[in-house]
Amino acid sequence: MVGHSVRILLIEDSLAEARLLQEYLHQAESKQFVLVHVKRLQEALNELRQNSYDVILLDLTLPDSQGLSSLPVLIACDPSIPIVVLTNTNDEDLAIAAVRQGAQDYLVKRQVNVNVLVRAVCYAIERKQAFESLRTLNTTLEHRVEERTAELVKAQEINQFKSEFVSMLSHDIRNPLNTILLAAGLLQNNEDKLTQEKKRSHLQMIRVAIKNMAQILDEVSLIGKAESGKLQCEIIAIDLEAFCRQLLQEAQLTINEKQLNVIFTCNKTLNEALLDETLLRHILGNVLGNAIKYSLPGGTIKFELTAQNHAVMFKIQDWGIGISQEDQKQLFQPFHRGDNVGGVAGTGLGLAIVKKCVDAHGGEIIVNSEVGFGTTFTVILPLINI
């Protein structure tokens, strides 16, 4: 306000009152004022939409608005402008009500002089500025409190997750470790008594246990990278049909053991696609592996590869044990396993890894499942044109 003229919008239907106020402002020596006079509320609203003002002088008796009804309309039009209401001698109660509803001050017309008018205008502007500063500060503080609260909640969730993660990781590593200790002890203490076949069997148990531990550590490492934002998507050109057929070839032994009928279809010849081969192997390997694990012996699995305009869709459907609605809510949480998996081996990390890898591609994974009827996973990954 210092160093520039104070712009005042006067809303007053009496030309005589308007001229008197303008004369007072001309007589003021401490500041320069620019006064724009309108007679109706609607004219004032039009003026506010086109020009900026420092303060409004408002007569509460206008041709198109009476009493306090002008206030909310003007405040809604520009909440930042202070308003000083102008009242007649017998309207003081109305003026006080106006202040309670958002006006910064009021002036009784017959008591106005140069000093009273200038002081009221300046105080109204300063009071409004102080109010706006306080409101901005309050808003900032509220946002900081909300952000800090969210950070604390997130930190608690992370701490709880870490605690559960370490607990479950320890449990899952202890099992193969116990197997190794037991088999190694038998080999060490009964070397002369064991047949060659038994020795080979114990060594095989040790190899499998070590392989399981290595897999758990690899999967934990991958989830750790994803959680810390270090899971990068390194895309290369991939022949997707050949890639899918290779995955099926690698799983053929397990497929044969359960005598499953796996049907692979590709809707048309695909050009090479730009995707991360390692992450894609995690995605399809885990989903296909689950379909095989949770299918009943002699069952069928459908594996569909479908090219879309700007994406590729992988759909793997089985008719196995299915996933309950309750388990589906936590399907992608690390170490979560369904209540109905029984003795089927697994770490509970596979689908968590799948979700992280799909997210790294900016893709989407959809699950449809019903206990006793099977599960369908649909993975949609966006394609980048080569």
mmCIF file of C-alpha atoms in Angstrom:
data_model
loop_
_atom_site.group_PDB
_atom_site.id
_atom_site.type_symbol
_atom_site.label_atom_id
_atom_site.label_comp_id
_atom_site.label_asym_id
_atom_site.label_seq_id
_atom_site.Cartn_x
_atom_site.Cartn_y
_atom_site.Cartn_z
ATOM 1 C CA MET A 1 0.000 0.000 0.000
ATOM 2 C CA VAL A 2 2.954 2.305 0.710
ATOM 3 C CA GLY A 3 4.231 4.068 -2.397
ATOM 4 C CA HIS A 4 1.143 3.664 -4.553
ATOM 5 C CA SER A 5 -2.385 5.028 -4.680
ATOM 6 C CA VAL A 6 -5.039 3.195 -2.718
ATOM 7 C CA ARG A 7 -7.719 1.992 -5.105
ATOM 8 C CA ILE A 8 -11.215 2.163 -3.590
ATOM 9 C CA LEU A 9 -14.412 0.781 -5.068
ATOM 10 C CA LEU A 10 -17.345 2.756 -3.670
ATOM 11 C CA ILE A 11 -20.749 1.039 -3.964
ATOM 12 C CA GLU A 12 -23.238 3.773 -3.149
ATOM 13 C CA ASP A 13 -26.541 4.645 -4.841
ATOM 14 C CA SER A 14 -26.565 8.220 -3.497
ATOM 15 C CA LEU A 15 -24.626 10.528 -5.777
ATOM 16 C CA ALA A 16 -24.409 13.168 -3.036
ATOM 17 C CA GLU A 17 -22.894 10.714 -0.544
ATOM 18 C CA ALA A 18 -20.442 9.545 -3.158
ATOM 19 C CA ARG A 19 -19.323 13.095 -3.958
ATOM 20 C CA LEU A 20 -18.881 13.855 -0.258
ATOM 21 C CA LEU A 21 -16.668 10.812 0.285
ATOM 22 C CA GLN A 22 -14.656 11.627 -2.801
ATOM 23 C CA GLU A 23 -14.116 15.137 -1.519
ATOM 24 C CA TYR A 24 -12.887 13.802 1.815
ATOM 25 C CA LEU A 25 -10.404 11.554 0.046
ATOM 26 C CA HIS A 26 -9.132 14.480 -2.031
ATOM 27 C CA GLN A 27 -8.482 16.382 1.168
ATOM 28 C CA ALA A 28 -6.404 13.546 2.633
ATOM 29 C CA GLU A 29 -2.707 14.447 2.774
ATOM 30 C CA SER A 30 -1.175 11.224 4.105
ATOM 31 C CA LYS A 31 -2.089 9.081 1.102
ATOM 32 C CA GLN A 32 -3.335 9.206 -2.440
ATOM 33 C CA PHE A 33 -6.634 7.555 -3.234
ATOM 34 C CA VAL A 34 -8.233 6.530 -6.501
ATOM 35 C CA LEU A 35 -11.977 6.133 -6.092
ATOM 36 C CA VAL A 36 -14.256 4.360 -8.574
ATOM 37 C CA HIS A 37 -17.947 4.859 -7.900
ATOM 38 C CA VAL A 38 -20.752 2.425 -8.869
ATOM 39 C CA LYS A 39 -24.400 2.558 -7.834
ATOM 40 C CA ARG A 40 -25.467 -1.086 -7.955
ATOM 41 C CA LEU A 41 -24.145 -4.404 -6.651
ATOM 42 C CA GLN A 42 -24.096 -5.927 -10.131
ATOM 43 C CA GLU A 43 -21.983 -3.034 -11.440
ATOM 44 C CA ALA A 44 -19.569 -3.635 -8.554
ATOM 45 C CA LEU A 45 -19.270 -7.327 -9.386
ATOM 46 C CA ASN A 46 -18.538 -6.506 -13.019
ATOM 47 C CA GLU A 47 -15.922 -3.987 -11.931
ATOM 48 C CA LEU A 48 -14.237 -6.483 -9.572
ATOM 49 C CA ARG A 49 -13.983 -9.046 -12.353
ATOM 50 C CA GLN A 50 -12.148 -6.556 -14.582
ATOM 51 C CA ASN A 51 -10.001 -4.531 -12.170
ATOM 52 C CA SER A 52 -8.234 -4.925 -8.839
ATOM 53 C CA TYR A 53 -8.959 -2.825 -5.746
ATOM 54 C CA ASP A 54 -7.446 -2.381 -2.305
ATOM 55 C CA VAL A 55 -10.722 -1.864 -0.441
ATOM 56 C CA ILE A 56 -14.496 -1.667 -0.932
ATOM 57 C CA LEU A 57 -16.761 0.952 0.635
ATOM 58 C CA LEU A 58 -20.226 -0.623 0.696
ATOM 59 C CA ASP A 59 -23.564 1.030 1.299
ATOM 60 C CA LEU A 60 -25.925 -1.586 2.734
ATOM 61 C CA THR A 61 -28.955 -0.070 0.977
ATOM 62 C CA LEU A 62 -28.685 -0.529 -2.794
ATOM 63 C CA PRO A 63 -31.304 -0.691 -5.568
ATOM 64 C CA ASP A 64 -30.484 -4.360 -6.313
ATOM 65 C CA SER A 65 -29.435 -5.533 -2.843
ATOM 66 C CA GLN A 66 -30.587 -4.798 0.674
ATOM 67 C CA GLY A 67 -28.946 -5.187 4.056
ATOM 68 C CA LEU A 68 -26.310 -7.845 4.546
ATOM 69 C CA SER A 69 -27.111 -9.782 1.386
ATOM 70 C CA SER A 70 -24.416 -7.876 -0.551
ATOM 71 C CA LEU A 71 -21.612 -9.092 1.694
ATOM 72 C CA PRO A 72 -21.431 -12.814 0.857
ATOM 73 C CA VAL A 73 -21.720 -12.033 -2.857
ATOM 74 C CA LEU A 74 -18.794 -9.596 -2.769
ATOM 75 C CA ILE A 75 -16.684 -11.883 -0.554
ATOM 76 C CA ALA A 76 -17.334 -14.799 -2.896
ATOM 77 C CA CYS A 77 -16.314 -12.658 -5.861
ATOM 78 C CA ASP A 78 -12.977 -11.676 -4.285
ATOM 79 C CA PRO A 79 -12.297 -12.947 -0.746
ATOM 80 C CA SER A 80 -9.049 -10.986 -0.456
ATOM 81 C CA ILE A 81 -10.534 -7.460 -0.632
ATOM 82 C CA PRO A 82 -11.375 -5.781 2.704
ATOM 83 C CA ILE A 83 -14.866 -4.268 2.988
ATOM 84 C CA VAL A 84 -15.944 -1.244 5.010
ATOM 85 C CA VAL A 85 -19.733 -0.894 5.250
ATOM 86 C CA LEU A 86 -21.481 2.474 5.238
ATOM 87 C CA THR A 87 -24.549 2.809 7.453
ATOM 88 C CA ASN A 88 -27.040 5.426 8.504
ATOM 89 C CA THR A 89 -27.201 6.651 12.089
ATOM 90 C CA ASN A 90 -29.847 4.151 13.156
ATOM 91 C CA ASP A 91 -28.194 1.117 11.457
ATOM 92 C CA GLU A 92 -25.374 0.434 13.920
ATOM 93 C CA ASP A 93 -26.674 -3.020 14.868
ATOM 94 C CA LEU A 94 -26.736 -3.895 11.187
ATOM 95 C CA ALA A 95 -23.171 -2.650 10.789
ATOM 96 C CA ILE A 96 -21.948 -4.767 13.701
ATOM 97 C CA ALA A 97 -23.654 -7.788 12.151
ATOM 98 C CA ALA A 98 -21.849 -6.993 8.892
ATOM 99 C CA VAL A 99 -18.477 -7.055 10.675
ATOM 100 C CA ARG A 100 -19.370 -10.417 12.170
ATOM 101 C CA GLN A 101 -20.121 -11.709 8.683
ATOM 102 C CA GLY A 102 -16.800 -10.684 7.171
ATOM 103 C CA ALA A 103 -16.613 -6.879 6.817
ATOM 104 C CA GLN A 104 -13.453 -5.350 8.292
ATOM 105 C CA ASP A 105 -15.088 -2.167 9.674
ATOM 106 C CA TYR A 106 -18.089 0.135 9.389
ATOM 107 C CA LEU A 107 -18.635 3.880 9.138
ATOM 108 C CA VAL A 108 -21.741 5.807 10.198
ATOM 109 C CA LYS A 109 -22.275 8.219 7.318
ATOM 110 C CA ARG A 110 -23.105 11.293 9.360
ATOM 111 C CA GLN A 111 -20.035 10.831 11.528
ATOM 112 C CA VAL A 112 -17.525 10.541 8.689
ATOM 113 C CA ASN A 113 -14.805 13.124 8.189
ATOM 114 C CA VAL A 114 -11.448 13.044 6.425
ATOM 115 C CA ASN A 115 -9.494 11.496 9.287
ATOM 116 C CA VAL A 116 -12.162 8.947 10.191
ATOM 117 C CA LEU A 117 -12.522 7.843 6.576
ATOM 118 C CA VAL A 118 -8.766 7.533 5.913
ATOM 119 C CA ARG A 119 -8.175 5.730 9.192
ATOM 120 C CA ALA A 120 -11.025 3.269 8.554
ATOM 121 C CA VAL A 121 -9.808 2.512 5.033
ATOM 122 C CA CYS A 122 -6.185 2.008 6.094
ATOM 123 C CA TYR A 123 -7.081 -0.100 9.155
ATOM 124 C CA ALA A 124 -9.393 -2.253 7.081
ATOM 125 C CA ILE A 125 -6.622 -2.963 4.571
ATOM 126 C CA GLU A 126 -4.051 -3.736 7.276
ATOM 127 C CA ARG A 127 -6.518 -5.894 9.223
ATOM 128 C CA LYS A 128 -7.391 -7.854 6.106
ATOM 129 C CA GLN A 129 -3.731 -8.323 5.210
ATOM 130 C CA ALA A 130 -2.991 -9.559 8.729
ATOM 131 C CA PHE A 131 -5.973 -11.913 8.550
ATOM 132 C CA GLU A 132 -4.867 -13.276 5.170
ATOM 133 C CA SER A 133 -1.294 -13.741 6.419
ATOM 134 C CA LEU A 134 -2.588 -15.602 9.468
ATOM 135 C CA ARG A 135 -4.861 -17.742 7.321
ATOM 136 C CA THR A 136 -1.994 -18.563 4.944
ATOM 137 C CA LEU A 137 0.213 -19.431 7.902
ATOM 138 C CA ASN A 138 -2.513 -21.654 9.370
ATOM 139 C CA THR A 139 -2.982 -23.388 6.031
ATOM 140 C CA THR A 140 0.770 -23.940 5.738
ATOM 141 C CA LEU A 141 0.921 -25.318 9.273
ATOM 142 C CA GLU A 142 -2.051 -27.623 8.603
ATOM 143 C CA HIS A 143 -0.317 -28.957 5.486
ATOM 144 C CA ARG A 144 2.916 -29.496 7.413
ATOM 145 C CA VAL A 145 1.037 -31.323 10.167
ATOM 146 C CA GLU A 146 -0.696 -33.514 7.566
ATOM 147 C CA GLU A 147 2.612 -34.223 5.794
ATOM 148 C CA ARG A 148 4.410 -34.973 9.041
ATOM 149 C CA THR A 149 1.561 -37.216 10.197
ATOM 150 C CA ALA A 150 1.671 -39.086 6.892
ATOM 151 C CA GLU A 151 5.467 -39.458 7.239
ATOM 152 C CA LEU A 152 5.099 -40.852 10.752
ATOM 153 C CA VAL A 153 2.402 -43.291 9.660
ATOM 154 C CA LYS A 154 4.577 -44.352 6.727
ATOM 155 C CA ALA A 155 7.591 -44.755 9.020
ATOM 156 C CA GLN A 156 5.545 -46.928 11.400
ATOM 157 C CA GLU A 157 4.357 -49.046 8.493
ATOM 158 C CA ILE A 158 7.937 -49.440 7.221
ATOM 159 C CA ASN A 159 9.203 -50.399 10.678
ATOM 160 C CA GLN A 160 6.424 -52.939 11.069
ATOM 161 C CA PHE A 161 7.111 -54.268 7.581
ATOM 162 C CA LYS A 162 10.852 -54.577 8.303
ATOM 163 C CA SER A 163 10.150 -56.411 11.551
ATOM 164 C CA GLU A 164 7.765 -58.859 9.872
ATOM 165 C CA PHE A 165 10.099 -59.163 6.882
ATOM 166 C CA VAL A 166 13.123 -60.114 9.015
ATOM 167 C CA SER A 167 11.024 -62.515 11.079
ATOM 168 C CA MET A 168 9.643 -64.333 8.042
ATOM 169 C CA LEU A 169 12.982 -64.277 6.227
ATOM 170 C CA SER A 170 14.672 -65.871 9.261
ATOM 171 C CA HIS A 171 11.980 -68.520 9.373
ATOM 172 C CA ASP A 172 12.220 -69.335 5.665
ATOM 173 C CA ILE A 173 16.035 -69.544 5.710
ATOM 174 C CA ARG A 174 16.084 -71.677 8.852
ATOM 175 C CA ASN A 175 14.229 -74.533 7.150
ATOM 176 C CA PRO A 176 16.805 -75.205 4.390
ATOM 177 C CA LEU A 177 19.622 -74.538 6.882
ATOM 178 C CA ASN A 178 18.241 -77.251 9.158
ATOM 179 C CA THR A 179 18.067 -79.569 6.176
ATOM 180 C CA ILE A 180 21.715 -78.885 5.337
ATOM 181 C CA LEU A 181 22.816 -79.386 8.944
ATOM 182 C CA LEU A 182 20.869 -82.626 9.259
ATOM 183 C CA ALA A 183 22.073 -84.099 5.950
ATOM 184 C CA ALA A 184 25.676 -82.975 6.514
ATOM 185 C CA GLY A 185 25.615 -84.493 10.026
ATOM 186 C CA LEU A 186 24.352 -87.797 8.721
ATOM 187 C CA LEU A 187 27.073 -87.866 6.068
ATOM 188 C CA GLN A 188 29.776 -86.964 8.564
ATOM 189 C CA ASN A 189 28.738 -89.351 11.359
ATOM 190 C CA ASN A 190 27.599 -92.316 9.293
ATOM 191 C CA GLU A 191 29.921 -92.231 6.329
ATOM 192 C CA ASP A 192 30.880 -95.920 6.686
ATOM 193 C CA LYS A 193 27.317 -97.104 7.218
ATOM 194 C CA LEU A 194 25.559 -95.239 4.394
ATOM 195 C CA THR A 195 25.120 -96.761 0.983
ATOM 196 C CA GLN A 196 26.227 -94.793 -2.074
ATOM 197 C CA GLU A 197 22.583 -94.232 -2.931
ATOM 198 C CA LYS A 198 21.862 -92.763 0.526
ATOM 199 C CA LYS A 199 24.921 -90.542 0.283
ATOM 200 C CA ARG A 200 23.786 -89.237 -3.122
ATOM 201 C CA SER A 201 20.318 -88.656 -1.687
ATOM 202 C CA HIS A 202 21.678 -86.594 1.244
ATOM 203 C CA LEU A 203 23.950 -84.609 -1.052
ATOM 204 C CA GLN A 204 20.993 -83.916 -3.310
ATOM 205 C CA MET A 205 19.032 -82.687 -0.285
ATOM 206 C CA ILE A 206 21.903 -80.303 0.525
ATOM 207 C CA ARG A 207 22.007 -79.028 -3.067
ATOM 208 C CA VAL A 208 18.255 -78.406 -3.133
ATOM 209 C CA ALA A 209 18.358 -76.636 0.244
ATOM 210 C CA ILE A 210 21.225 -74.401 -0.894
ATOM 211 C CA LYS A 211 19.358 -73.651 -4.127
ATOM 212 C CA ASN A 212 16.249 -72.706 -2.130
ATOM 213 C CA MET A 213 18.257 -70.408 0.127
ATOM 214 C CA ALA A 214 19.904 -68.762 -2.865
ATOM 215 C CA GLN A 215 16.478 -68.238 -4.453
ATOM 216 C CA ILE A 216 15.105 -66.658 -1.262
ATOM 217 C CA LEU A 217 18.089 -64.312 -1.017
ATOM 218 C CA ASP A 218 17.829 -63.370 -4.699
ATOM 219 C CA GLU A 219 14.116 -62.621 -4.328
ATOM 220 C CA VAL A 220 14.646 -60.609 -1.134
ATOM 221 C CA SER A 221 17.407 -58.664 -2.859
ATOM 222 C CA LEU A 222 15.112 -57.880 -5.784
ATOM 223 C CA ILE A 223 12.297 -56.697 -3.490
ATOM 224 C CA GLY A 224 14.802 -54.604 -1.546
ATOM 225 C CA LYS A 225 15.893 -52.908 -4.767
ATOM 226 C CA ALA A 226 12.278 -52.236 -5.699
ATOM 227 C CA GLU A 227 11.451 -50.807 -2.250
ATOM 228 C CA SER A 228 14.448 -48.458 -2.433
ATOM 229 C CA GLY A 229 13.596 -47.335 -5.968
ATOM 230 C CA LYS A 230 16.687 -49.016 -7.432
ATOM 231 C CA LEU A 231 14.849 -51.525 -9.599
ATOM 232 C CA GLN A 232 15.712 -50.256 -13.050
ATOM 233 C CA CYS A 233 14.010 -51.300 -16.274
ATOM 234 C CA GLU A 234 16.732 -52.073 -18.822
ATOM 235 C CA ILE A 235 14.871 -52.665 -22.047
ATOM 236 C CA ILE A 236 16.108 -54.690 -24.975
ATOM 237 C CA ALA A 237 14.403 -56.049 -28.081
ATOM 238 C CA ILE A 238 12.747 -59.405 -27.299
ATOM 239 C CA ASP A 239 11.043 -61.937 -29.531
ATOM 240 C CA LEU A 240 8.097 -62.465 -27.187
ATOM 241 C CA GLU A 241 6.695 -65.607 -28.765
ATOM 242 C CA ALA A 242 10.106 -67.311 -28.659
ATOM 243 C CA PHE A 243 10.594 -66.039 -25.108
ATOM 244 C CA CYS A 244 7.293 -67.558 -23.916
ATOM 245 C CA ARG A 245 7.977 -70.870 -25.660
ATOM 246 C CA GLN A 246 11.419 -70.979 -24.001
ATOM 247 C CA LEU A 247 9.827 -70.475 -20.556
ATOM 248 C CA LEU A 248 7.466 -73.358 -21.232
ATOM 249 C CA GLN A 249 10.374 -75.523 -22.381
ATOM 250 C CA GLU A 250 12.241 -74.776 -19.145
ATOM 251 C CA ALA A 251 9.167 -75.756 -17.108
ATOM 252 C CA GLN A 252 8.513 -78.908 -19.107
ATOM 253 C CA LEU A 253 9.893 -81.316 -16.495
ATOM 254 C CA THR A 254 7.513 -79.994 -13.819
ATOM 255 C CA ILE A 255 4.649 -79.936 -16.294
ATOM 256 C CA ASN A 256 5.316 -83.545 -17.185
ATOM 257 C CA GLU A 257 5.544 -84.604 -13.524
ATOM 258 C CA LYS A 258 1.990 -83.331 -12.927
ATOM 259 C CA GLN A 259 0.813 -84.527 -16.335
ATOM 260 C CA LEU A 260 -0.556 -81.080 -17.152
ATOM 261 C CA ASN A 261 -1.886 -80.006 -20.520
ATOM 262 C CA VAL A 262 -0.456 -76.554 -21.285
ATOM 263 C CA ILE A 263 -1.969 -74.725 -24.263
ATOM 264 C CA PHE A 264 0.032 -71.769 -25.574
ATOM 265 C CA THR A 265 -1.494 -69.390 -28.126
ATOM 266 C CA CYS A 266 -0.227 -66.268 -29.800
ATOM 267 C CA ASN A 267 -2.860 -64.195 -31.586
ATOM 268 C CA LYS A 268 -0.562 -63.137 -34.423
ATOM 269 C CA THR A 269 3.048 -62.854 -35.402
ATOM 270 C CA LEU A 270 4.677 -60.296 -33.140
ATOM 271 C CA ASN A 271 7.516 -58.007 -33.956
ATOM 272 C CA GLU A 272 10.232 -57.740 -31.364
ATOM 273 C CA ALA A 273 9.191 -55.748 -28.304
ATOM 274 C CA LEU A 274 11.279 -53.486 -26.061
ATOM 275 C CA LEU A 275 11.043 -54.901 -22.513
ATOM 276 C CA ASP A 276 13.391 -55.825 -19.675
ATOM 277 C CA GLU A 277 14.164 -59.514 -20.202
ATOM 278 C CA THR A 278 15.130 -60.224 -16.579
ATOM 279 C CA LEU A 279 12.041 -58.560 -15.126
ATOM 280 C CA LEU A 280 9.812 -60.206 -17.735
ATOM 281 C CA ARG A 281 11.284 -63.591 -16.753
ATOM 282 C CA HIS A 282 10.436 -62.861 -13.110
ATOM 283 C CA ILE A 283 6.869 -61.917 -14.090
ATOM 284 C CA LEU A 284 6.016 -64.805 -16.385
ATOM 285 C CA GLY A 285 8.190 -67.353 -14.581
ATOM 286 C CA ASN A 286 6.439 -66.745 -11.268
ATOM 287 C CA VAL A 287 2.904 -66.586 -12.672
ATOM 288 C CA LEU A 288 3.431 -69.687 -14.821
ATOM 289 C CA GLY A 289 5.164 -71.440 -11.913
ATOM 290 C CA ASN A 290 2.183 -70.730 -9.648
ATOM 291 C CA ALA A 291 -0.248 -72.028 -12.268
ATOM 292 C CA ILE A 292 1.753 -75.259 -12.429
ATOM 293 C CA LYS A 293 2.144 -75.563 -8.642
ATOM 294 C CA TYR A 294 -1.491 -74.980 -7.794
ATOM 295 C CA SER A 295 -3.064 -76.956 -10.648
ATOM 296 C CA LEU A 296 -4.406 -80.397 -9.894
ATOM 297 C CA PRO A 297 -2.567 -83.333 -11.556
ATOM 298 C CA GLY A 298 -3.802 -83.887 -15.096
ATOM 299 C CA GLY A 299 -5.232 -80.356 -15.273
ATOM 300 C CA THR A 300 -5.031 -77.740 -18.030
ATOM 301 C CA ILE A 301 -3.239 -74.387 -18.204
ATOM 302 C CA LYS A 302 -3.878 -71.784 -20.908
ATOM 303 C CA PHE A 303 -1.098 -69.327 -21.737
ATOM 304 C CA GLU A 304 -2.141 -66.573 -24.153
ATOM 305 C CA LEU A 305 0.095 -63.929 -25.718
ATOM 306 C CA THR A 306 -1.877 -61.100 -27.319
ATOM 307 C CA ALA A 307 -0.489 -58.080 -29.101
ATOM 308 C CA GLN A 308 -2.487 -54.875 -28.773
ATOM 309 C CA ASN A 309 -1.987 -51.482 -30.388
ATOM 310 C CA HIS A 310 0.341 -50.064 -27.758
ATOM 311 C CA ALA A 311 0.655 -52.938 -25.308
ATOM 312 C CA VAL A 312 1.171 -56.651 -24.990
ATOM 313 C CA MET A 313 -1.047 -58.889 -22.843
ATOM 314 C CA PHE A 314 0.022 -62.127 -21.166
ATOM 315 C CA LYS A 315 -2.859 -64.203 -19.799
ATOM 316 C CA ILE A 316 -2.202 -67.358 -17.799
ATOM 317 C CA GLN A 317 -5.247 -69.341 -16.648
ATOM 318 C CA ASP A 318 -5.406 -72.484 -14.518
ATOM 319 C CA TRP A 319 -8.214 -74.556 -13.059
ATOM 320 C CA GLY A 320 -6.421 -75.249 -9.785
ATOM 321 C CA ILE A 321 -7.163 -74.558 -6.105
ATOM 322 C CA GLY A 322 -7.972 -70.857 -6.622
ATOM 323 C CA ILE A 323 -7.442 -67.895 -4.261
ATOM 324 C CA SER A 324 -9.971 -66.705 -1.691
ATOM 325 C CA GLN A 325 -11.263 -63.116 -1.776
ATOM 326 C CA GLU A 326 -9.568 -62.466 1.580
ATOM 327 C CA ASP A 327 -6.176 -63.679 0.319
ATOM 328 C CA GLN A 328 -6.515 -61.661 -2.882
ATOM 329 C CA LYS A 329 -6.432 -58.467 -0.763
ATOM 330 C CA GLN A 330 -2.859 -59.310 0.310
ATOM 331 C CA LEU A 331 -1.808 -61.176 -2.796
ATOM 332 C CA PHE A 332 1.179 -58.957 -3.584
ATOM 333 C CA GLN A 333 2.451 -58.565 -0.018
ATOM 334 C CA PRO A 334 5.861 -60.237 0.575
ATOM 335 C CA PHE A 335 5.676 -63.597 2.359
ATOM 336 C CA HIS A 336 1.891 -63.767 2.168
ATOM 337 C CA ARG A 337 0.597 -67.212 1.237
ATOM 338 C CA GLY A 338 -2.974 -68.345 0.806
ATOM 339 C CA ASP A 339 -4.726 -70.302 3.530
ATOM 340 C CA ASN A 340 -5.474 -73.145 1.113
ATOM 341 C CA VAL A 341 -1.946 -73.793 -0.270
ATOM 342 C CA GLY A 342 -1.456 -76.696 2.154
ATOM 343 C CA GLY A 343 1.963 -78.298 1.839
ATOM 344 C CA VAL A 344 2.825 -76.772 -1.533
ATOM 345 C CA ALA A 345 6.325 -75.297 -1.198
ATOM 346 C CA GLY A 346 6.814 -71.570 -1.707
ATOM 347 C CA THR A 347 8.343 -68.456 -0.161
ATOM 348 C CA GLY A 348 5.436 -66.070 -0.597
ATOM 349 C CA LEU A 349 7.740 -63.685 -2.459
ATOM 350 C CA GLY A 350 6.923 -64.569 -6.054
ATOM 351 C CA LEU A 351 3.829 -62.439 -6.595
ATOM 352 C CA ALA A 352 5.335 -59.527 -4.659
ATOM 353 C CA ILE A 353 8.214 -59.642 -7.148
ATOM 354 C CA VAL A 354 5.787 -59.922 -10.064
ATOM 355 C CA LYS A 355 3.982 -56.764 -8.943
ATOM 356 C CA LYS A 356 7.257 -54.829 -8.540
ATOM 357 C CA CYS A 357 8.436 -55.908 -11.990
ATOM 358 C CA VAL A 358 5.090 -55.010 -13.606
ATOM 359 C CA ASP A 359 5.203 -51.598 -11.890
ATOM 360 C CA ALA A 360 8.772 -51.071 -13.139
ATOM 361 C CA HIS A 361 7.432 -51.501 -16.691
ATOM 362 C CA GLY A 362 4.526 -49.123 -15.982
ATOM 363 C CA GLY A 363 2.159 -52.023 -16.587
ATOM 364 C CA GLU A 364 -0.865 -53.543 -14.928
ATOM 365 C CA ILE A 365 -1.686 -56.938 -13.413
ATOM 366 C CA ILE A 366 -5.248 -58.199 -12.996
ATOM 367 C CA VAL A 367 -6.319 -61.243 -10.980
ATOM 368 C CA ASN A 368 -9.556 -63.197 -11.292
ATOM 369 C CA SER A 369 -9.851 -66.188 -9.025
ATOM 370 C CA GLU A 370 -12.320 -68.353 -7.160
ATOM 371 C CA VAL A 371 -11.516 -71.068 -4.669
ATOM 372 C CA GLY A 372 -11.934 -74.485 -6.269
ATOM 373 C CA PHE A 373 -12.337 -73.076 -9.787
ATOM 374 C CA GLY A 374 -8.901 -71.710 -10.597
ATOM 375 C CA THR A 375 -7.094 -68.451 -11.247
ATOM 376 C CA THR A 376 -6.401 -66.160 -14.166
ATOM 377 C CA PHE A 377 -3.555 -63.640 -14.096
ATOM 378 C CA THR A 378 -3.548 -60.997 -16.828
ATOM 379 C CA VAL A 379 -0.415 -58.897 -17.229
ATOM 380 C CA ILE A 380 -0.522 -55.895 -19.556
ATOM 381 C CA LEU A 381 2.751 -54.165 -20.385
ATOM 382 C CA PRO A 382 3.025 -51.012 -22.501
ATOM 383 C CA LEU A 383 5.058 -51.318 -25.675
ATOM 384 C CA ILE A 384 7.661 -48.895 -26.937
ATOM 385 C CA ASN A 385 7.952 -48.655 -30.670
ATOM 386 C CA ILE A 386 11.282 -49.763 -32.022
#
